[in-house]
Short mmCIF file of C-alpha atoms and ligand atoms in Angstrom, two decimals:
data_model
loop_
_atom_site.label_atom_id
_atom_site.label_comp_id
_atom_site.label_asym_id
_atom_site.label_seq_id
_atom_site.Cartn_x
_atom_site.Cartn_y
_atom_site.Cartn_z
CA MET A 425 -76.45 -34.34 70.33
CA ILE A 426 -74.61 -32.90 67.35
CA LYS A 427 -72.05 -34.96 66.10
CA ILE A 428 -70.39 -33.80 62.92
CA THR A 429 -69.25 -36.85 60.65
CA ASP A 430 -69.47 -35.12 57.45
CA LYS A 431 -68.38 -31.40 56.83
CA ARG A 432 -70.89 -30.72 54.19
CA ASP A 433 -73.76 -31.26 57.08
CA CYS A 434 -72.87 -28.19 58.91
CA CYS A 435 -73.02 -24.48 57.58
CA GLY A 436 -71.64 -23.42 60.81
CA CYS A 437 -74.38 -21.12 61.86
CA ALA A 438 -73.87 -21.85 65.52
CA ALA A 439 -77.45 -22.09 66.49
CA CYS A 440 -76.78 -25.27 68.27
CA VAL A 441 -74.06 -23.48 70.58
CA GLN A 442 -76.90 -20.86 71.29
CA CYS A 443 -79.55 -23.03 72.25
CA CYS A 444 -77.56 -25.57 74.63
CA PRO A 445 -79.14 -25.25 77.92
CA LYS A 446 -75.83 -26.88 79.19
CA ARG A 447 -73.50 -24.55 77.20
CA CYS A 448 -71.57 -27.68 76.28
CA ILE A 449 -71.01 -26.94 73.05
CA SER A 450 -68.19 -24.95 71.44
CA LEU A 451 -66.65 -24.00 68.18
CA ARG A 452 -63.30 -25.13 66.69
CA GLU A 453 -61.41 -24.41 63.92
CA ASP A 454 -60.33 -26.91 61.50
CA GLU A 455 -57.36 -26.75 59.38
CA GLU A 456 -58.88 -25.19 56.55
CA GLY A 457 -59.39 -22.00 58.93
CA PHE A 458 -63.93 -22.65 59.57
CA LEU A 459 -65.44 -23.48 62.53
CA TYR A 460 -67.43 -26.70 63.82
CA PRO A 461 -68.97 -27.57 66.72
CA ASP A 462 -67.47 -29.70 69.45
CA VAL A 463 -69.62 -31.50 72.24
CA ASN A 464 -68.05 -32.05 76.00
CA ILE A 465 -69.66 -35.31 75.95
CA GLU A 466 -69.16 -35.02 79.83
CA GLU A 467 -71.51 -32.21 80.36
CA CYS A 468 -74.09 -33.45 77.33
CA ILE A 469 -77.73 -34.26 78.99
CA ASP A 470 -78.87 -35.67 75.93
CA CYS A 471 -81.59 -33.39 75.46
CA HIS A 472 -81.61 -33.14 71.47
CA LEU A 473 -82.29 -29.48 71.58
CA CYS A 474 -78.85 -29.08 69.23
CA GLU A 475 -80.43 -31.59 66.59
CA LYS A 476 -83.94 -30.07 66.82
CA VAL A 477 -82.65 -26.09 66.23
CA CYS A 478 -80.04 -27.59 63.36
CA PRO A 479 -81.50 -25.88 59.98
CA TRP A 480 -79.09 -28.67 58.11
CA ILE A 481 -81.27 -31.31 59.74
CA ASP A 482 -84.86 -32.32 58.24
CA ARG A 483 -85.38 -29.18 56.03
CA PRO A 484 -88.80 -28.27 54.68
CA ASP A 485 -90.18 -28.49 50.92
CA LYS A 486 -88.96 -26.37 48.48
CA GLN A 487 -91.74 -23.62 47.81
CA GLN A 488 -92.35 -21.74 43.93
CA PRO A 489 -92.31 -17.89 44.26
CA LEU A 490 -95.42 -15.39 43.87
CA GLU A 491 -93.41 -13.18 42.09
CA VAL A 492 -89.91 -12.79 40.37
CA LEU A 493 -88.61 -9.17 39.66
CA ALA A 494 -86.08 -6.67 38.77
CA VAL A 495 -85.89 -4.03 41.52
CA LYS A 496 -83.93 -0.45 41.45
CA ASN A 497 -83.93 1.92 44.64
CA ARG A 498 -85.20 5.25 42.96
CA ASN A 499 -82.45 7.05 45.11
CA ASP A 500 -79.20 6.30 43.38
CA GLU A 501 -77.34 7.36 46.29
CA GLU A 502 -78.20 5.01 48.60
CA ARG A 503 -78.22 2.29 44.86
CA MET A 504 -74.61 3.24 44.42
CA ALA A 505 -73.72 2.51 48.46
CA SER A 506 -75.40 -1.06 47.95
CA SER A 507 -73.70 -3.75 46.74
CA SER A 508 -76.57 -4.45 44.21
CA GLY A 509 -80.29 -2.26 43.70
CA GLY A 510 -80.37 -0.60 46.98
CA VAL A 511 -83.40 -2.38 47.93
CA PHE A 512 -82.01 -3.89 51.03
CA ILE A 513 -81.37 -0.58 52.87
CA LEU A 514 -85.15 0.07 52.00
CA LEU A 515 -86.46 -3.02 53.91
CA ALA A 516 -83.90 -2.15 56.95
CA LYS A 517 -85.27 1.78 57.04
CA LYS A 518 -88.81 0.63 56.75
CA VAL A 519 -88.66 -2.49 59.83
CA ILE A 520 -86.93 0.18 62.08
CA GLU A 521 -89.68 2.85 61.25
CA ARG A 522 -91.82 0.76 62.32
CA GLY A 523 -90.14 -0.96 65.46
CA GLY A 524 -89.30 -3.77 64.15
CA VAL A 525 -93.04 -4.70 62.97
CA VAL A 526 -94.24 -4.32 59.72
CA PHE A 527 -97.77 -4.22 58.42
CA GLY A 528 -98.29 -6.86 62.03
CA ALA A 529 -96.10 -9.50 60.77
CA VAL A 530 -92.74 -10.52 61.31
CA PHE A 531 -90.52 -10.67 57.59
CA SER A 532 -87.95 -12.77 56.79
CA VAL A 533 -85.45 -11.95 54.31
CA ASP A 534 -82.24 -13.70 52.87
CA CYS A 535 -79.82 -13.31 50.08
CA LEU A 536 -78.88 -15.22 47.09
CA CYS A 537 -75.78 -16.89 48.54
CA HIS A 538 -72.59 -17.61 46.25
CA GLY A 539 -70.80 -19.19 49.93
CA VAL A 540 -68.81 -18.53 52.48
CA PRO A 541 -65.19 -18.43 52.12
CA SER A 542 -62.51 -19.53 54.98
CA PRO A 543 -61.85 -17.24 57.90
CA GLY A 544 -58.59 -18.58 57.89
CA ILE A 545 -57.93 -17.53 54.33
CA TRP A 546 -58.93 -14.54 54.97
CA ARG A 547 -56.88 -14.01 58.32
CA ARG A 548 -53.87 -15.15 56.25
CA TYR A 549 -54.62 -12.50 53.14
CA LEU A 550 -55.85 -9.73 54.87
CA HIS A 551 -52.29 -9.70 56.67
CA GLU A 552 -50.09 -10.29 53.55
CA ALA A 553 -52.20 -7.40 51.71
CA VAL A 554 -52.12 -4.67 53.70
CA GLY A 555 -48.55 -6.01 56.03
CA GLY A 556 -47.34 -5.94 59.52
CA ALA A 557 -48.75 -7.38 62.57
CA ASP A 558 -50.52 -4.00 63.42
CA TYR A 559 -52.60 -4.43 60.31
CA LYS A 560 -55.58 -4.69 61.97
CA ASP A 561 -55.23 -0.96 63.98
CA GLN A 562 -54.77 0.69 60.52
CA ILE A 563 -57.91 -0.53 58.93
CA THR A 564 -60.69 1.70 58.80
CA GLY A 565 -63.16 -0.12 56.58
CA ILE A 566 -63.09 -2.88 54.02
CA GLU A 567 -65.46 -3.09 50.77
CA PHE A 568 -65.61 -6.19 48.60
CA ARG A 569 -68.16 -4.52 45.86
CA ASN A 570 -67.19 -0.89 45.97
CA LYS A 571 -69.44 0.36 42.78
CA TYR A 572 -67.51 3.61 42.41
CA LEU A 573 -64.04 2.81 41.14
CA GLY A 574 -65.48 0.15 37.89
CA GLY A 575 -69.34 0.46 38.19
CA TRP A 576 -71.75 -2.41 39.32
CA LYS A 577 -70.19 -5.15 37.04
CA ASN A 578 -66.87 -4.75 37.15
CA PHE A 579 -67.13 -4.12 41.29
CA SER A 580 -63.86 -3.56 43.23
CA PHE A 581 -62.11 -4.54 46.28
CA LEU A 582 -61.55 -1.61 48.43
CA ILE A 583 -59.42 -1.43 51.87
CA THR A 584 -59.37 2.05 53.61
CA GLY A 585 -57.27 3.10 56.68
CA LYS A 586 -55.40 5.27 58.82
CA THR A 587 -51.95 6.30 57.95
CA ASN A 588 -50.37 9.81 59.89
CA ASP A 589 -54.54 10.32 61.37
CA GLU A 590 -55.31 10.44 57.61
CA ASN A 591 -58.06 8.01 56.36
CA LYS A 592 -56.73 6.78 52.88
CA VAL A 593 -57.46 3.90 50.58
CA LEU A 594 -54.71 1.25 51.45
CA TYR A 595 -55.66 -1.05 49.12
CA SER A 596 -57.81 -0.69 45.81
CA GLU A 597 -58.27 -3.62 42.79
CA THR A 598 -61.00 -4.72 40.48
CA HIS A 599 -62.30 -7.77 41.40
CA GLY A 600 -60.99 -9.63 37.94
CA LYS A 601 -57.90 -8.28 39.14
CA ASN A 602 -58.12 -8.96 42.89
CA ALA A 603 -56.33 -12.47 44.13
CA TYR A 604 -58.91 -13.00 47.22
CA MET A 605 -61.99 -12.15 45.05
CA ARG A 606 -61.10 -14.22 42.39
CA GLY A 607 -60.28 -17.24 45.07
CA PHE A 608 -63.57 -17.03 46.23
CA LEU A 609 -65.62 -15.98 42.90
CA SER A 610 -63.80 -19.64 41.52
CA ASN A 611 -65.19 -21.61 44.71
CA LEU A 612 -61.75 -21.99 45.77
CA TYR A 613 -61.94 -22.00 49.30
CA LEU A 614 -65.64 -22.15 50.08
CA ARG A 615 -67.23 -23.88 53.28
CA PRO A 616 -67.16 -27.18 52.32
CA SER A 617 -71.32 -27.37 52.78
CA CYS A 618 -71.38 -24.74 50.38
CA TYR A 619 -71.23 -27.34 47.53
CA SER A 620 -73.96 -29.40 49.21
CA CYS A 621 -76.18 -26.28 50.03
CA LYS A 622 -79.48 -26.79 51.14
CA SER A 623 -80.98 -23.55 51.42
CA LYS A 624 -80.72 -22.91 47.67
CA ASN A 625 -83.51 -22.42 44.90
CA GLY A 626 -86.86 -22.09 46.66
CA ALA A 627 -85.39 -23.74 50.00
CA SER A 628 -84.75 -20.61 52.27
CA HIS A 629 -88.54 -20.04 52.84
CA SER A 630 -87.89 -16.38 53.32
CA ASP A 631 -90.63 -13.67 52.55
CA LEU A 632 -88.35 -11.90 50.20
CA THR A 633 -84.60 -13.36 48.81
CA LEU A 634 -82.75 -10.72 47.17
CA ALA A 635 -79.50 -11.36 44.74
CA ASP A 636 -78.07 -9.33 41.88
CA PHE A 637 -79.68 -9.23 38.78
CA TRP A 638 -76.38 -10.27 36.56
CA GLY A 639 -77.43 -10.00 32.97
CA ILE A 640 -79.82 -7.65 33.27
CA ASP A 641 -78.38 -5.83 30.75
CA VAL A 642 -78.40 -8.45 28.23
CA ILE A 643 -82.25 -9.06 28.31
CA SER A 644 -83.29 -5.55 28.93
CA PRO A 645 -80.58 -2.59 28.35
CA ASP A 646 -83.56 -0.01 28.80
CA VAL A 647 -82.80 -0.79 32.92
CA TYR A 648 -79.36 -1.38 33.24
CA ASP A 649 -77.37 1.60 34.37
CA ASP A 650 -73.81 0.22 35.67
CA LYS A 651 -75.60 1.62 39.23
CA GLY A 652 -76.79 -2.16 40.42
CA VAL A 653 -80.46 -3.82 40.21
CA SER A 654 -81.55 -6.16 42.08
CA LEU A 655 -82.89 -9.28 41.85
CA ILE A 656 -86.29 -10.44 44.30
CA ILE A 657 -87.89 -13.43 44.65
CA VAL A 658 -91.04 -12.74 46.72
CA SER A 659 -92.65 -16.07 48.12
CA SER A 660 -95.64 -14.50 50.28
CA GLU A 661 -97.62 -11.86 50.27
CA LYS A 662 -96.71 -10.33 53.13
CA GLY A 663 -93.28 -9.95 51.19
CA LYS A 664 -94.89 -8.73 48.40
CA SER A 665 -96.92 -5.97 50.45
CA LEU A 666 -93.45 -4.56 51.95
CA LEU A 667 -91.81 -4.93 48.69
CA TYR A 668 -94.58 -2.57 46.78
CA SER A 669 -94.63 -0.34 49.91
CA LEU A 670 -91.12 0.57 49.33
CA ASP A 671 -89.80 3.89 46.94
CA VAL A 672 -88.66 1.50 44.06
CA ASP A 673 -88.61 0.22 40.49
CA VAL A 674 -90.14 -2.91 39.84
CA TYR A 675 -90.11 -4.40 36.44
CA GLU A 676 -91.44 -7.77 35.97
CA SER A 677 -89.39 -11.27 35.07
CA SER A 678 -89.28 -15.06 35.39
CA LEU A 679 -88.10 -17.88 37.54
CA VAL A 680 -86.24 -19.30 34.44
CA VAL A 681 -84.84 -15.88 33.64
CA ALA A 682 -83.57 -16.01 37.06
CA LYS A 683 -81.84 -18.97 37.44
CA THR A 684 -79.99 -18.26 33.95
CA MET A 685 -78.75 -14.98 35.30
CA ASN A 686 -77.34 -15.67 38.80
CA GLY A 687 -75.07 -19.09 39.06
CA ALA A 688 -76.40 -18.73 42.72
CA PHE A 689 -79.65 -19.64 42.31
CA LYS A 690 -77.92 -23.53 41.37
CA GLU A 691 -78.43 -25.75 44.45
CA LYS A 692 -75.14 -26.71 44.51
CA THR A 693 -72.16 -24.49 43.70
CA VAL A 694 -69.26 -26.44 41.89
CA SER A 695 -65.58 -26.71 43.99
CA HIS A 696 -62.62 -25.30 42.65
CA PRO A 697 -61.00 -28.43 41.29
CA LYS A 698 -57.87 -27.65 42.93
CA ARG A 699 -59.04 -27.06 46.23
CA LYS A 700 -58.21 -30.00 47.85
CA LYS A 701 -54.63 -28.95 46.48
CA PHE A 702 -54.88 -25.71 47.95
CA PHE A 703 -55.30 -26.65 51.02
CA GLU A 704 -52.92 -28.99 51.24
CA GLN A 705 -50.37 -26.57 50.43
CA PHE A 706 -51.89 -23.44 52.22
CA ASP A 707 -49.90 -24.08 55.96
CA LYS A 708 -46.85 -24.34 54.52
CA CYS A 709 -47.21 -21.80 52.20
CA SER A 710 -45.10 -18.26 52.40
CA SER A 711 -47.67 -16.45 50.10
CA VAL A 712 -51.31 -16.82 50.30
CA ILE A 713 -51.64 -14.45 47.62
CA LYS A 714 -49.31 -15.93 45.43
CA LEU A 715 -50.98 -19.66 46.50
CA ILE A 716 -54.42 -18.32 45.42
CA GLU A 717 -53.10 -16.82 42.22
CA ASP A 718 -51.47 -20.29 41.06
CA ASN A 719 -54.37 -22.17 41.90
CA SER A 720 -57.55 -20.28 40.57
CA LYS A 721 -56.81 -19.81 37.32
CA PRO A 722 -59.98 -21.00 35.44
CA THR A 723 -59.44 -24.68 34.15
CA PHE A 724 -60.77 -25.23 30.63
CA LYS A 725 -63.69 -27.03 32.06
CA ILE A 726 -64.52 -23.91 33.80
CA ARG A 727 -63.94 -21.59 30.93
CA LEU A 728 -66.24 -24.19 28.26
CA ARG A 729 -68.94 -23.55 31.62
CA ASN A 730 -68.85 -19.92 31.80
CA LYS A 731 -69.39 -19.76 27.99
CA ILE A 732 -72.20 -22.28 28.05
CA ASN A 733 -74.05 -19.79 30.77
CA TYR A 734 -73.12 -16.67 28.41
CA LEU A 735 -74.51 -18.50 25.70
CA ASN A 736 -77.56 -19.29 27.69
CA GLN A 737 -77.82 -15.41 28.63
CA LYS A 738 -77.77 -14.43 25.42
CA MET A 739 -80.52 -16.91 24.14
CA ILE A 740 -83.18 -16.32 27.14
CA LYS A 741 -83.20 -12.53 25.11
CA PHE A 742 -84.19 -13.99 21.88
CA LYS A 743 -86.37 -16.35 23.87
CA ARG A 744 -88.77 -13.64 25.07
S1 LIG B 1607 -77.86 -32.39 73.52
FE1 LIG B 1607 -79.05 -30.80 74.44
S2 LIG B 1607 -77.26 -31.00 76.17
FE2 LIG B 1607 -76.32 -32.19 74.50
S3 LIG B 1607 -75.12 -30.95 72.97
FE3 LIG B 1607 -77.20 -31.31 72.27
S4 LIG B 1607 -78.16 -29.16 73.32
FE4 LIG B 1607 -76.33 -29.70 74.00
S1 LIG B 1608 -75.30 -26.20 60.94
FE1 LIG B 1608 -76.28 -27.59 62.35
S2 LIG B 1608 -74.26 -28.67 63.96
FE2 LIG B 1608 -73.94 -26.93 62.39
S3 LIG B 1608 -73.39 -24.96 63.72
FE3 LIG B 1608 -75.58 -24.95 62.72
S4 LIG B 1608 -76.70 -25.76 64.06
FE4 LIG B 1608 -74.71 -26.34 64.71
S1 LIG B 1609 -73.90 -21.38 50.00
FE1 LIG B 1609 -75.62 -22.22 51.23
S2 LIG B 1609 -74.35 -23.44 52.65
FE2 LIG B 1609 -72.85 -21.68 52.09
S3 LIG B 1609 -73.26 -20.05 53.24
FE3 LIG B 1609 -74.42 -19.80 51.68
S4 LIG B 1609 -76.46 -20.45 52.60
FE4 LIG B 1609 -75.18 -21.33 53.80
#
């Protein structure tokens, strides 16, 4: 049966809960606000199905991509409504159009992931940002990556809601100014498994992996227009056929460029040095926004790392 002894070994996917024939696994929230499986051993029949289905146990070897590309949806409206180059919406449309099966094959698509933030922090943040006990009834939409206010690179966090029967923007800030986004992007409250992720760098085994092509403005200014460019890792022939059947502009790139440009490619996300201190204070704090602001300021080490990443991006341009 599943037994979590190290929280880095559970990504919280709930596959074990879904597959248990005795329905004896439930998810419980820990003090950081993350859910973990908890087995009722009285009812467990030791069938080991939960271990077999767990994606964190026995990972397959990494695979090399067939192609690494910069891709843009040709429809600007769809691109602006998406978080990066608007490719996911085209993939989804194609699959729905064909009743879930494209070219007689089943596809897997994943996103290059920064990590998942604590649901507990999110609840406290939302309550404080929008205010009032009835905040959930007020909210009609939340966007973490709105491009209309500051563009793709300087994306915005936006909450819309109903006041006096009118739909209005209740809250909007560019990601650099918004406390919640700053805490998330500086890795202050990600799930422990995200600091030890086993799905990155060719280990996801999806046909296509989607991400943002950050830094495309530096290496290919002719492709960049601040409406979003996707970075696509093609790992199978069927993924390639699907991608090339879409209405997109495609530009060749390489794995070296992609790894330099998108930090999420790295095998492990580095935890913010103040993460432990942050969670020790979380329960007692009167304002989670202030707690995030006090703890998410970049340390000297983080500033240095960012500077080195930026210089590496510049170097890539000259090496090409
Ligand atoms: S071993 Fe089988 S019965 Fe026990 S928790 Fe896992 S899936 Fe459920
Ligand atoms: S990672 Fe494994 S243990 Fe954790 S929820 Fe998923 S299946 Fe269960
Ligand atoms: S970083 Fe890895 S462990 Fe975390 S949510 Fe993404 S894929 Fe899962």
